[in-house]
Every structure is written in C-alpha cells, then in structure tokens.
Coordinates of C-alpha atoms in Angstrom, one line a residue:
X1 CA 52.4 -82.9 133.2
X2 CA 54.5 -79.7 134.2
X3 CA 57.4 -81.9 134.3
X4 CA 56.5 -82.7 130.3
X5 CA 55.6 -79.6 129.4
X6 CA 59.1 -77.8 128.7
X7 CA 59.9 -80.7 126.9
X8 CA 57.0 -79.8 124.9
X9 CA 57.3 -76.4 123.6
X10 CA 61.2 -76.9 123.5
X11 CA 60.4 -79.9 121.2
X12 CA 57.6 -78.3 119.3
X13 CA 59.7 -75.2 118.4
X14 CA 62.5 -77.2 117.4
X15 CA 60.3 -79.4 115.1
X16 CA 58.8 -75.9 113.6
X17 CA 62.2 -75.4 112.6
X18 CA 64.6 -78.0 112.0
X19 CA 64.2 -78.0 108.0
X20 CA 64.3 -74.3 108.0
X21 CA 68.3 -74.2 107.7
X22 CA 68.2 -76.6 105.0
X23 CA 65.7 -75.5 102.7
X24 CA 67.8 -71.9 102.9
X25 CA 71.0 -73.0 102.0
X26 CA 69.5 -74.5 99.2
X27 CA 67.7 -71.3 98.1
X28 CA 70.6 -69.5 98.8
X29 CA 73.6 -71.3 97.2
X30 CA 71.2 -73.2 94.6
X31 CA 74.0 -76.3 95.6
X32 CA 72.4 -79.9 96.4
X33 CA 75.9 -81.4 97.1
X34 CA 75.4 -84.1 99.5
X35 CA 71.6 -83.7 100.2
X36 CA 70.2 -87.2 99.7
X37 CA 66.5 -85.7 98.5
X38 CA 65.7 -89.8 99.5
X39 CA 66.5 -88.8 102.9
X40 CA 64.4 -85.3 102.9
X41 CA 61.4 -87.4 101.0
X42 CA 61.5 -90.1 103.6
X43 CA 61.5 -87.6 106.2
X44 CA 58.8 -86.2 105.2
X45 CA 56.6 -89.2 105.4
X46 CA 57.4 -90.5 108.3
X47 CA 56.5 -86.9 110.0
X48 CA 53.3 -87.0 108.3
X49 CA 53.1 -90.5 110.2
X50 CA 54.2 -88.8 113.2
X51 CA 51.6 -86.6 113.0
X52 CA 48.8 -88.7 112.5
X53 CA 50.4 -90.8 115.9
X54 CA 50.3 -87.8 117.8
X55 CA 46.6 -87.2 116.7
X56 CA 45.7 -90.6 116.7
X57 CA 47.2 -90.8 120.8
X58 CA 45.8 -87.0 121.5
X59 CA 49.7 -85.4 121.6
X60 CA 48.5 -82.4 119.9
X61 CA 52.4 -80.9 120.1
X62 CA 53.6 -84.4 118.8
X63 CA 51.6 -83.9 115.2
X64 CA 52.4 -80.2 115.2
X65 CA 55.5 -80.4 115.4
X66 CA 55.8 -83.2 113.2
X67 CA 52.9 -81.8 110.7
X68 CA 55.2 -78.6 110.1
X69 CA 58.4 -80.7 109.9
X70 CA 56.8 -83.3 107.0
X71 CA 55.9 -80.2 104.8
X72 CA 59.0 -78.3 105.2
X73 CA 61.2 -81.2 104.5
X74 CA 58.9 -81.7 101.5
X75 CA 59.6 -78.5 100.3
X76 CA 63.3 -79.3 100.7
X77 CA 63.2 -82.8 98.8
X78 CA 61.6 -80.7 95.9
X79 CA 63.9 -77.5 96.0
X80 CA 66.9 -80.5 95.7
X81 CA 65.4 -82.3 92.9
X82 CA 65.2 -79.1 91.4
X83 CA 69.3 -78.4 91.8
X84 CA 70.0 -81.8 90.5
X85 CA 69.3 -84.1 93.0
X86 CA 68.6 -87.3 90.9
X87 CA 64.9 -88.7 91.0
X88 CA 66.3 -91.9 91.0
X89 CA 67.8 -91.5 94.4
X90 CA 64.3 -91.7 95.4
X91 CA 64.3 -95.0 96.7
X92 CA 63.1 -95.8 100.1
X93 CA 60.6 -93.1 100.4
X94 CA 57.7 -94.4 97.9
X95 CA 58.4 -98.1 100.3
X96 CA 58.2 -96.1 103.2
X97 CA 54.9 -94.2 102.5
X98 CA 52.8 -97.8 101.4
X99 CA 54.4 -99.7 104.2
X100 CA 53.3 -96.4 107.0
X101 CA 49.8 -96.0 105.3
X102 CA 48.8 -99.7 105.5
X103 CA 50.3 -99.4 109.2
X104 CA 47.9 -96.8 109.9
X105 CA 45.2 -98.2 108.1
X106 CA 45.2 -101.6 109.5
X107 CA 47.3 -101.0 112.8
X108 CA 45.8 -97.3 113.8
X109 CA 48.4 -95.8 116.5
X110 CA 49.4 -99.4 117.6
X111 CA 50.8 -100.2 113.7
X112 CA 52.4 -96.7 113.4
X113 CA 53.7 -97.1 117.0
X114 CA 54.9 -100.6 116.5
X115 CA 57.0 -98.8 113.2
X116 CA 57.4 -95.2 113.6
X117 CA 60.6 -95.9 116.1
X118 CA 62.2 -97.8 113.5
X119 CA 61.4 -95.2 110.5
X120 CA 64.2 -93.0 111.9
X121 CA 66.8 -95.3 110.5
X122 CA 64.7 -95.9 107.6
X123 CA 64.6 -91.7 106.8
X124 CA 68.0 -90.8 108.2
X125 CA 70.6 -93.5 106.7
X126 CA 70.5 -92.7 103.0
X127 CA 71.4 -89.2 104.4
X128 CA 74.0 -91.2 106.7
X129 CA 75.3 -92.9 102.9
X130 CA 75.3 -89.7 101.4
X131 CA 77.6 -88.1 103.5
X132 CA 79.6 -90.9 103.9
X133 CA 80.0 -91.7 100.1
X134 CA 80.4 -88.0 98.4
X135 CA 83.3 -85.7 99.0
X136 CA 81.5 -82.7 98.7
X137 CA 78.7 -82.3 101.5
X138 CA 79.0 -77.8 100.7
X139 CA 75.0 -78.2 100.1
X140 CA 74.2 -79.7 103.2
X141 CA 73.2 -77.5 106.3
X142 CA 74.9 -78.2 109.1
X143 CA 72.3 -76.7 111.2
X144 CA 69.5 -78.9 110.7
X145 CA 71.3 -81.8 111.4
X146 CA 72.6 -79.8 114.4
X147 CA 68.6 -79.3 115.3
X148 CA 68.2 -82.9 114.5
X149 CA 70.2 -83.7 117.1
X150 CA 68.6 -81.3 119.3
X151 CA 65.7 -82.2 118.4
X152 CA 66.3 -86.3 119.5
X153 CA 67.3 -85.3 123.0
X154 CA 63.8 -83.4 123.8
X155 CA 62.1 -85.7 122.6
X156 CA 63.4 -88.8 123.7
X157 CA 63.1 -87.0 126.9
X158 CA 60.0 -86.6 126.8
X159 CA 59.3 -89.7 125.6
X160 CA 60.9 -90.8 128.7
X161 CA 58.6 -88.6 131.3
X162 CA 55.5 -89.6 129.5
X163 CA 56.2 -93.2 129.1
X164 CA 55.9 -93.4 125.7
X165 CA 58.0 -95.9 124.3
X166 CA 57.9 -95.3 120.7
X167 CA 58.8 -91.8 121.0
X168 CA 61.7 -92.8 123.2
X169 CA 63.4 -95.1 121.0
X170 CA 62.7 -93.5 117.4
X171 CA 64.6 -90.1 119.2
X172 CA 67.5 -92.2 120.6
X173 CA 68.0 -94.3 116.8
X174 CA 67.4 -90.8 115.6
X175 CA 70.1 -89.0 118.3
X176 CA 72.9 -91.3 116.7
X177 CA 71.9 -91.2 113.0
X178 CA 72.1 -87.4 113.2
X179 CA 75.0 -87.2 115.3
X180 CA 76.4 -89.1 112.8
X181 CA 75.8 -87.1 109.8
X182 CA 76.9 -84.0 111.9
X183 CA 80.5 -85.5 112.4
X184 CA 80.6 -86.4 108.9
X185 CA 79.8 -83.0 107.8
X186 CA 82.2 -81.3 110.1
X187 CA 85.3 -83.9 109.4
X188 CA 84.7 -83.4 105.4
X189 CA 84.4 -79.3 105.4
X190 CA 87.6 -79.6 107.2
X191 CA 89.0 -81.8 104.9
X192 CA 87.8 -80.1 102.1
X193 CA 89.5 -76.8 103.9
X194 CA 92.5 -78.3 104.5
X195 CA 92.8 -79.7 100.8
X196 CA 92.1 -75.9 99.6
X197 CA 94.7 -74.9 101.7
X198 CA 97.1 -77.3 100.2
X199 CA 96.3 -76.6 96.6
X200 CA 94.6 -79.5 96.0
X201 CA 92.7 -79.4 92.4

C-alpha cells in the first residue's frame, strides 16, 4: 500500500486541480475560443461516474478526486456556454450521462468498470476536434491539458500498482488524448504567433 500511496495524493491533488486553470482563463479573458463546452460537459459526467467507482470499489481518493474534478469542469462547461460556446455543441454528454447511469444502475462497479476506461475518449475527442478544427484555440488553457496529462501518468500508475485495470487503461486512452490536444494547442499559438508576426489579417 505504501508503494500506492504517493500515487495517491499526487493523483488526488492533481484531480483537485486540473480544471482550475481552465475555468480562470475563462473568467479572466471572458474568451471560449476553442473550448468544446461538449468536452467540459462530458468530463464532468464521467468524473461523477468516476466517483461513484471509486465509492462503489472503496477508493476513497479515486471519487475525491474525481468528485471535485466533475463539479469544477461543470462550472467550466457553464462559464463557456455563457461566452458563446454554442448549446448545440452539446452532443455526446446528455448520451454519455444515460448510457453511465444505466451502467451504474444495472452494472454497479462492474458496468461503470466495464465503461469508465472507454469514457476518456468519449469526454476528450470532441475537445481533440475542437482543437483540431478551429484556428483560434486563445481560450483554451494550456495548463489543464498539461495537468491532464499529468494527471494520466499517476494514475495509470497507480492503476498499475493496484491492479486495477480499468483505471489503467482509461489513464493511458486519456495520456494520448490529452497529449494530443496539448501539441495541438502549442503548434497553433505558435502559428497564430508566427502569422502576427508576419502581418497576417
């Protein structure tokens, strides 16, 4: 358990977190430019499933974590909406949320478990599309998709130690999705940088 335990608070503390970043740049700049509030809603449902796992399997850290990550990123899909984000973006997350709750309610921790590892791709590609489709990504913080990232490795370490294979594979799906969206973000400020530079209109 020892051997677990860093992983623990590291991964805890990072899940406390991760949205932070986002849902102040948001505040700050009042700019939703390529935030995908479908990715932020999803997000947040799937940590709420996360949550009721970790209870469900007696991970206390697994559902804190996760608890405080669902309600921060569900600030941040609101705060987007707010800035323009369009509602009609909000696809996948109202599917997600039935298809998780009759998981859990039929399944227990063995239906969430048999979905949650999957759910990553299901929350983080429209974010993936998003940064892939718009030129300008100047609302989207970097450093929560650098804490994603983060976030994947001590957890899928852990998930590792303690044999746990759903929390294994949802972290290394999630370590590439994020990864992803960090490279995305760094190539297109650059671009956008270099087309400043250039007097581009």
């Amino acid at each position: 358990m020892a051997a677990t335990g860093i992983f623990i608070i590291v991964g805890t503390a990072i899940g406390l977190i991760r949205a932070l970043p986002q849902l102040l740049r948001l505040v700050r700049t009042q700019d939703a430019q390529g935030v995908s509030a479908d990715s932020a809603g999803t997000i947040s449902v799937v940590s709420f499933a996360w949550a009721a796992y970790g209870m469900l399997t007696d991970q206390v850290a697994v559902a804190l974590a996760s608890g405080a990550s669902a309600v921060m990123f569900g600030i941040v899909t609101a705060v987007a909406l707010r800035l323009g984000r369009r509602v009609s973006e909000m696809r996948t997350t109202p599917v997600w949320l039935i298809v998780l709750a009759f998981a859990g309610s039929v399944g227990g921790a063995q239906g969430l478990g048999l979905l949650l590892p999957v759910s990553v791709l299901v929350a983080n590609v429209p974010q993936l599309l998003v940064a892939w489709r718009e030129r300008d990504l100047s609302g989207l913080s970097l450093g929560t998709w650098v804490l994603s990232v983060a976030e994947a490795a001590v957890w899928g370490t852990y998930g590792l130690l303690a044999g746990d294979r759903a929390i294994l594979v949802h972290n290394v799906l999630h370590l590439t999705t994020s990864g992803g969206i960090v490279l995305l973000r760094l190539a297109k400020t650059r671009r956008l940088g270099q087309e400043a530079l250039a007097g581009y209109p």
